[in-house]
GROMACS .gro file of C-alpha atoms in nm:
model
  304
    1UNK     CA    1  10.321   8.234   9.134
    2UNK     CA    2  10.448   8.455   9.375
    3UNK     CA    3  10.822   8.573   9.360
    4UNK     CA    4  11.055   8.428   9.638
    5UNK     CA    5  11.158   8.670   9.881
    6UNK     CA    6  11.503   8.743  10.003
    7UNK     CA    7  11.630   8.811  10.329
    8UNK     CA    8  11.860   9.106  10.308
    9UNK     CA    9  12.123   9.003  10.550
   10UNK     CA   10  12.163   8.713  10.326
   11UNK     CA   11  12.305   8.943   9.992
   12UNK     CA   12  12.616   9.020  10.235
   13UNK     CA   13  12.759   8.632  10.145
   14UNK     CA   14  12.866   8.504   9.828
   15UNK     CA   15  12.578   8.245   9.783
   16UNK     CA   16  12.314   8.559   9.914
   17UNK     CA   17  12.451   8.773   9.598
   18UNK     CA   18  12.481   8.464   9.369
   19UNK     CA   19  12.132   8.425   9.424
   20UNK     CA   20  12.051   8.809   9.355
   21UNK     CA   21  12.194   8.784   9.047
   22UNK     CA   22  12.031   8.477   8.951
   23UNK     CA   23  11.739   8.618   9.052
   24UNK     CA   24  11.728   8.962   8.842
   25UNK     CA   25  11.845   8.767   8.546
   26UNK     CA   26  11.510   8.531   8.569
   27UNK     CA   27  11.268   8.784   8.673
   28UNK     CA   28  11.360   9.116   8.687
   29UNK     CA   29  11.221   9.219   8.969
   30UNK     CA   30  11.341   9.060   9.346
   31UNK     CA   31  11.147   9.108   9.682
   32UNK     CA   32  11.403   9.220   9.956
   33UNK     CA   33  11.295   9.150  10.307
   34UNK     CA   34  11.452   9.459  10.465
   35UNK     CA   35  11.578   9.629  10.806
   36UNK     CA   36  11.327   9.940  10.764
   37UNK     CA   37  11.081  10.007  11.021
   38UNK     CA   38  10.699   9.835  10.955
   39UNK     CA   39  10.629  10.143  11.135
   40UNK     CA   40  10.757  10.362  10.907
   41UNK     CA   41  10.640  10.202  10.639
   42UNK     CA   42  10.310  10.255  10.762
   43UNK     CA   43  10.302  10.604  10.836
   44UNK     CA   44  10.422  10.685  10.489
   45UNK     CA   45  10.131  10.497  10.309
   46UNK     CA   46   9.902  10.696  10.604
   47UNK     CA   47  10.096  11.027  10.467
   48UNK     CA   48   9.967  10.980  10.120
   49UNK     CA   49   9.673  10.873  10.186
   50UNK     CA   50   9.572  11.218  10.339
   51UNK     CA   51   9.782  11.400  10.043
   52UNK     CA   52   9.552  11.287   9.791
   53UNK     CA   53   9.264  11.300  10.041
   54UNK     CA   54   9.296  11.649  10.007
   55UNK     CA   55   9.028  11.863   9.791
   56UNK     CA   56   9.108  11.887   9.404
   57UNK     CA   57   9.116  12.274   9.423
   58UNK     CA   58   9.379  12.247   9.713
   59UNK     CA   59   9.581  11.939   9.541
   60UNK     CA   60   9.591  12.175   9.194
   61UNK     CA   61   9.753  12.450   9.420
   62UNK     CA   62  10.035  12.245   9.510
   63UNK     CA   63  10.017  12.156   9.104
   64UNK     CA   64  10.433  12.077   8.996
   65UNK     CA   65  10.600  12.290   8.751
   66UNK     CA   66  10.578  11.998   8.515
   67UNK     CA   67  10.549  11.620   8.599
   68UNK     CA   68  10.887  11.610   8.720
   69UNK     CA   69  10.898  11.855   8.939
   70UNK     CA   70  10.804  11.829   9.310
   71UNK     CA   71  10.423  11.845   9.345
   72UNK     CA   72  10.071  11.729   9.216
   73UNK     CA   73  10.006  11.595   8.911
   74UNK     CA   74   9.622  11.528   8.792
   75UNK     CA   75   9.449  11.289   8.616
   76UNK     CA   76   9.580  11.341   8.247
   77UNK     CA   77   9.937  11.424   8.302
   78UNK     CA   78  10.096  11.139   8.275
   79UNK     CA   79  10.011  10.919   7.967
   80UNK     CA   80  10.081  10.542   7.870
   81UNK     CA   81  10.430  10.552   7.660
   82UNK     CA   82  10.248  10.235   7.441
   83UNK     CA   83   9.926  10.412   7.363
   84UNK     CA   84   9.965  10.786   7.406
   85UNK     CA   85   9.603  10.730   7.666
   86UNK     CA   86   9.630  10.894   8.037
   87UNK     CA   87   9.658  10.654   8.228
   88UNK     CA   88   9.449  10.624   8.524
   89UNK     CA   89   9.609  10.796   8.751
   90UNK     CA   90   9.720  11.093   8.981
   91UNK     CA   91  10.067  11.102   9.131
   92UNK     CA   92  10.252  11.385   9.391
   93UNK     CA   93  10.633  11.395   9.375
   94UNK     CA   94  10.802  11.453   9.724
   95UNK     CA   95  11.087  11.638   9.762
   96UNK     CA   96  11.367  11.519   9.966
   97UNK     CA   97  11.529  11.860  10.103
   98UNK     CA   98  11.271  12.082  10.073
   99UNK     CA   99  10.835  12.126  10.166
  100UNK     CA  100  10.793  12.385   9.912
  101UNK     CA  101  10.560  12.217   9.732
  102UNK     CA  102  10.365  12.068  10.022
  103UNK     CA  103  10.035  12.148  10.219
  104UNK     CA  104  10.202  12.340  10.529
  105UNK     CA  105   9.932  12.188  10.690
  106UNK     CA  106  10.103  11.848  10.664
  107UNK     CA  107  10.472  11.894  10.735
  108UNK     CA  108  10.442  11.628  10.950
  109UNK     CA  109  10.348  11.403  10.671
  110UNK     CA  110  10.658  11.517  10.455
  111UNK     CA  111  10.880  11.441  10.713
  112UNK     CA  112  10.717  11.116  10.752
  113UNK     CA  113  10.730  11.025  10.337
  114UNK     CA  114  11.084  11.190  10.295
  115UNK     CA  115  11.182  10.940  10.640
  116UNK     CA  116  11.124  10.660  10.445
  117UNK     CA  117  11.226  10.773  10.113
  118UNK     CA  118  11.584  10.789  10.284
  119UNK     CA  119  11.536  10.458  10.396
  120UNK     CA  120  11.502  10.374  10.060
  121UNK     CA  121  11.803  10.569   9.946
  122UNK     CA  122  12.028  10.401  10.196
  123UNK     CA  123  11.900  10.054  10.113
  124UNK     CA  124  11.895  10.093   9.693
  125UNK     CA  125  12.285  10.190   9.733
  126UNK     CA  126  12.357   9.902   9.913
  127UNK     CA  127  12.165   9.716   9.679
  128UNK     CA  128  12.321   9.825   9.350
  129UNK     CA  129  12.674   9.771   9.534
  130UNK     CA  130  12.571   9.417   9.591
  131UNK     CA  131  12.469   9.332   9.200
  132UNK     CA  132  12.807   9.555   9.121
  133UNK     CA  133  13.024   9.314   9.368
  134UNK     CA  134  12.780   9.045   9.249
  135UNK     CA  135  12.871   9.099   8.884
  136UNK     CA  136  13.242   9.147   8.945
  137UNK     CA  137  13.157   9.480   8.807
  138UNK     CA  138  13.546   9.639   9.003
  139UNK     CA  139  13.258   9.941   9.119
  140UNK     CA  140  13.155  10.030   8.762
  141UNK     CA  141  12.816  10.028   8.848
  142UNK     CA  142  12.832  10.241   9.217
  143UNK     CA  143  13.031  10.519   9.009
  144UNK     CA  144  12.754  10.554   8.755
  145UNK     CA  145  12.487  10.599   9.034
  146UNK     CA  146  12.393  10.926   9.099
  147UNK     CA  147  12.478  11.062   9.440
  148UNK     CA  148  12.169  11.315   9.470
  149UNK     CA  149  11.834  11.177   9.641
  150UNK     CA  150  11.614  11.219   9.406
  151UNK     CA  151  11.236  11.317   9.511
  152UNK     CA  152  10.974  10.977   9.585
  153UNK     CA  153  10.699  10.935   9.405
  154UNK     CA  154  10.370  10.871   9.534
  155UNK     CA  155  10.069  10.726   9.281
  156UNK     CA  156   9.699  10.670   9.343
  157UNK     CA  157   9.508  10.459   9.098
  158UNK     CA  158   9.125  10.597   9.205
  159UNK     CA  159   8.845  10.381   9.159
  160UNK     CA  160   8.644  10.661   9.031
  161UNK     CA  161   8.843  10.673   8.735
  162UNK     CA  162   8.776  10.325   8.617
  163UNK     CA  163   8.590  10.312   8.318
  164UNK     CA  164   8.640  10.673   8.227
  165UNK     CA  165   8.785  10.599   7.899
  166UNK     CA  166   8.751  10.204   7.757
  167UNK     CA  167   9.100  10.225   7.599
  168UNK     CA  168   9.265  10.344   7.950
  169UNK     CA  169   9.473  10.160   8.189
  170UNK     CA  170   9.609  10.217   8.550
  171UNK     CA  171   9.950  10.192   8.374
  172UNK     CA  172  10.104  10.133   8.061
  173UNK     CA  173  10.317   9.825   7.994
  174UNK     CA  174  10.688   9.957   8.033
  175UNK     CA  175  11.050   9.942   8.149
  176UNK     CA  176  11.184  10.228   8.343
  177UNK     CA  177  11.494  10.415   8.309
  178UNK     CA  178  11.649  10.357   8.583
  179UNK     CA  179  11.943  10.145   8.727
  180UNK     CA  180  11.678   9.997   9.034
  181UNK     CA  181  11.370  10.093   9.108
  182UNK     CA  182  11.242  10.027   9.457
  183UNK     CA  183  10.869   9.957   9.498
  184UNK     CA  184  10.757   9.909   9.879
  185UNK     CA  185  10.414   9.738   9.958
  186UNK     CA  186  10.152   9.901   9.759
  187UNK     CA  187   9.761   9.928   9.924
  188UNK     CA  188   9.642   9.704   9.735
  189UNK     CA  189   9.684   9.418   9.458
  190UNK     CA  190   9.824   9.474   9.065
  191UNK     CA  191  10.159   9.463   8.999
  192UNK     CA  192  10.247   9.286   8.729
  193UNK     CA  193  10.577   9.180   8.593
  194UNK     CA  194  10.637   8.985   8.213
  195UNK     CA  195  10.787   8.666   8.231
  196UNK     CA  196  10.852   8.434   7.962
  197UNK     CA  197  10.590   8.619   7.735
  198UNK     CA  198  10.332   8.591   7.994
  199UNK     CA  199  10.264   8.860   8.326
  200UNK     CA  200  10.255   8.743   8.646
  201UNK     CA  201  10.168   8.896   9.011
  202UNK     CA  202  10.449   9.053   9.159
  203UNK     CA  203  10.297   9.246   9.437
  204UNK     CA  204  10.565   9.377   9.730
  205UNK     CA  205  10.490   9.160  10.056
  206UNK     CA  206  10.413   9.388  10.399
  207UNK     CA  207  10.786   9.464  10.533
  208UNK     CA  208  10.961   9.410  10.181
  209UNK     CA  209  11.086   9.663   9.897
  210UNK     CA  210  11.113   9.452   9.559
  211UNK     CA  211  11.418   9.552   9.378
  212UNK     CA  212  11.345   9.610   8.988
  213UNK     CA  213  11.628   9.613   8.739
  214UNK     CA  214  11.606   9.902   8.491
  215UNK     CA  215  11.710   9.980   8.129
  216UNK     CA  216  12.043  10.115   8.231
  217UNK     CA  217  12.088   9.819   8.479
  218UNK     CA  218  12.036   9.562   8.120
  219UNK     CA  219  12.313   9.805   7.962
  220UNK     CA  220  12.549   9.794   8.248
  221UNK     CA  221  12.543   9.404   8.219
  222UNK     CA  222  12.546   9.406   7.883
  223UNK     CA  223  12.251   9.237   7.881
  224UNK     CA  224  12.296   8.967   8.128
  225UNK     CA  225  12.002   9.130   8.363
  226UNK     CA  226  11.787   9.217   8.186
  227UNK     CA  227  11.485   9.518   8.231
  228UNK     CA  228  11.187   9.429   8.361
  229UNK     CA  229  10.876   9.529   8.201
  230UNK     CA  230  10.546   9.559   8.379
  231UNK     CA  231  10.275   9.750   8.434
  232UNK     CA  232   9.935   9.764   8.707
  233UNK     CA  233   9.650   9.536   8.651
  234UNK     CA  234   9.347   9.749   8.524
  235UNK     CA  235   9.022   9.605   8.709
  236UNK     CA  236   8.763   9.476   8.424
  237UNK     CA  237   8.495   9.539   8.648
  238UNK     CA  238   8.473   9.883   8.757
  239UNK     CA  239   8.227   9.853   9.052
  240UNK     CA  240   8.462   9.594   9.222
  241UNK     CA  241   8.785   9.833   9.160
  242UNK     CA  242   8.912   9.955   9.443
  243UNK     CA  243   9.122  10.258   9.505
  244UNK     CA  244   9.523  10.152   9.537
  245UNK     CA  245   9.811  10.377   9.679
  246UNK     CA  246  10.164  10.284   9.576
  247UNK     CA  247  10.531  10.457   9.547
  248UNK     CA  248  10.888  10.407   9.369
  249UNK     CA  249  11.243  10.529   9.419
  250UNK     CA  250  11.451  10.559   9.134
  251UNK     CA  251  11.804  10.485   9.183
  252UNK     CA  252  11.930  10.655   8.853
  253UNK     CA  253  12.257  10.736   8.676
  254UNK     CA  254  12.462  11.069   8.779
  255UNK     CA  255  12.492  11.343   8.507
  256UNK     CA  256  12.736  11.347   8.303
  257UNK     CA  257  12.881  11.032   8.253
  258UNK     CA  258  12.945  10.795   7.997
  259UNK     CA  259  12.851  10.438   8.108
  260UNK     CA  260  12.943  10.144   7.964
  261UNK     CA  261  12.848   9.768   7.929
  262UNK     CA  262  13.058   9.472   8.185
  263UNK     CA  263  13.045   9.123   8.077
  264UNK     CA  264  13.030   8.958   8.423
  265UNK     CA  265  13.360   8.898   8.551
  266UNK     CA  266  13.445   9.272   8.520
  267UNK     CA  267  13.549   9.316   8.132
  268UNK     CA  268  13.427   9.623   7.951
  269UNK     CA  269  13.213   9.480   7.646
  270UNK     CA  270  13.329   9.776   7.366
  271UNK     CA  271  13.124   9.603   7.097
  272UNK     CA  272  12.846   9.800   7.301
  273UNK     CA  273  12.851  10.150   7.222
  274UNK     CA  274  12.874  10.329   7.573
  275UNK     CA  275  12.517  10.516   7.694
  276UNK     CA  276  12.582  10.925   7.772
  277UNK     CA  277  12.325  10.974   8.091
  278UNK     CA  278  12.233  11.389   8.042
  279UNK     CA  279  12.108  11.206   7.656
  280UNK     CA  280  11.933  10.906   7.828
  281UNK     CA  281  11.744  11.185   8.082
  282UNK     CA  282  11.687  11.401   7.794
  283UNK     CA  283  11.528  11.134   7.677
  284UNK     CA  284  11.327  11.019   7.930
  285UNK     CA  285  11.228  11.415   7.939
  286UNK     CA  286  11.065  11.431   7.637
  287UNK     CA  287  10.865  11.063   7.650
  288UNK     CA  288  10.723  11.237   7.953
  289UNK     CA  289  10.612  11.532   7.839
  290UNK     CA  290  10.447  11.408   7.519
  291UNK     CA  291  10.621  11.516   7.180
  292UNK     CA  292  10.709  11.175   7.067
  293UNK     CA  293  10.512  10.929   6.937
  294UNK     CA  294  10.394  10.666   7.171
  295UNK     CA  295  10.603  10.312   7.141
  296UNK     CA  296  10.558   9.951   7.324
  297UNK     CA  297  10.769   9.922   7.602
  298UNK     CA  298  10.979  10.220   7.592
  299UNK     CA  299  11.266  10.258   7.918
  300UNK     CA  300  11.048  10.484   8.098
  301UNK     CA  301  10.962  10.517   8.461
  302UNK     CA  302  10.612  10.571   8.509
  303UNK     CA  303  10.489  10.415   8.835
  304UNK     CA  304  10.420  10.036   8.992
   0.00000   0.00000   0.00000
């Protein structure tokens, strides 16, 4: 069952934003049929592609401080937050302002990637504003988002990987930490999102982003939306795996704040005790780097 797509234009009118809401509160996870460039779109999976095309010696030079930082990240650095496993995986984290930590050689392809993560920027404001005007939410949610642009992540799921280690997965089964996520078309099958106890395809169609509520979105609402928890089909057969390029933009909560739950209709919920966002990144900090112990489902971002 394939999720019904949205045309964007449509979330501008009261039935369009009804039907958002609807939407996120039945799934999770909506696929937006958007005003960005196919083009564009294009040469940012092309970009990619030749980033992690690039020798493993080169790659490791361009290595990130830690996994949050702008740069590579290996095999091995990122690992499932429900098994404590790697997950199968290598990932490079784009910065928006700055090539730094980018092959000189392919400036062209970081202004290609950090094109289209703007894109994405533009378009996940808008969105959240719609599910805020949606929700009745008086702009509760838009003054919780963060104003930065925060760097776009790139993942590859290689082939060669498959079968390196029988309790490994492409991902881990999780929520992420965000407000929205935005996942654009991936290369290639495997998203899956949990619905009614069971997970179900949720690829991104060619020319759509798919919208994905996050743990701080289900807080916001007070639980009306609620997270959405998925993770990447592993292949069972690893001679019929095939490599698979995908990215995410996190649209996450400024620093600082204290943000609260909104019963739809615009009242602050106080029986919900309000969520301070330098503890929820904190948070998120350490799950990432390892020194907890690994738990089902945790509100982590970790890829799609």
């Amino acid at each position: 069952m394939a999720l019904a797509v949205m045309d964007y234009g449509e979330l501008f009118r009261p039935v369009g934003r009804n039907s958002l809401i609807e939407s996120l509160r039945e799934y999770g996870a909506v696929p937006i049929n958007t005003s960005i460039p196919q083009e564009l779109e294009g040469e940012s999976i092309t970009a990619a592609a030749r980033l992690f095309a690039l020798p493993d010696e080169e790659k490791m030079r361009h290595r990130g401080r830690t996994p949050l930082d702008a740069g590579y990240a290996p095999y091995g650095s990122a690992r499932a937050l429900d098994t404590g496993v790697a997950n199968l995986l290598e990932s490079w984290t784009v910065s928006a302002d700055s090539p730094r930590s980018h092959p000189s050689h392919l400036i062209d392809e970081w202004y290609a990637l950090t094109a289209f993560a703007r894109h994405l920027r533009s378009l996940g404001e808008n969105l959240l504003a719609l599910i805020d005007q949606g929700w009745s939410a008086a702009g509760v949610m838009v003054r919780t988002m963060s104003p930065d642009v925060f760097p776009y992540q790139l993942f590859r799921y290689p082939r060669s990987l498959l079968g390196v280690d029988a309790r490994a997965r492409r991902q881990s089964i999780h929520r992420d930490s965000s407000i929205i996520t935005l996942l654009p078309p991936a290369t290639g099958s495997g998203l899956l999102i949990e619905h009614q106890g069971e997970f179900i395809a949720a690829d991104t169609p060619p020319g759509c982003v798919t919208v994905m509520a996050g743990s701080l979105l289900e807080h916001l609402t007070a639980g009306g939306i609620r997270s959405c928890t998925h993770t990447v089909e592993t292949p069972g057969d690893p001679e019929h795996g095939q490599d698979r390029l995908s990215s995410i933009y996190f649209v996450n909560a400024r620093n600082g704040v204290s943000i609260p739950s909104v019963q739809r209709g615009g009242s602050v919920d106080r029986t919900v005790p309000t969520i301070d966002s330098d503890s929820h990144a904190e948070h998120y900090s350490r799950r990432v780097f390892g020194t907890q112990e690994p738990d089902c489902c945790e509100n982590l971002p970790e890829g799609g």
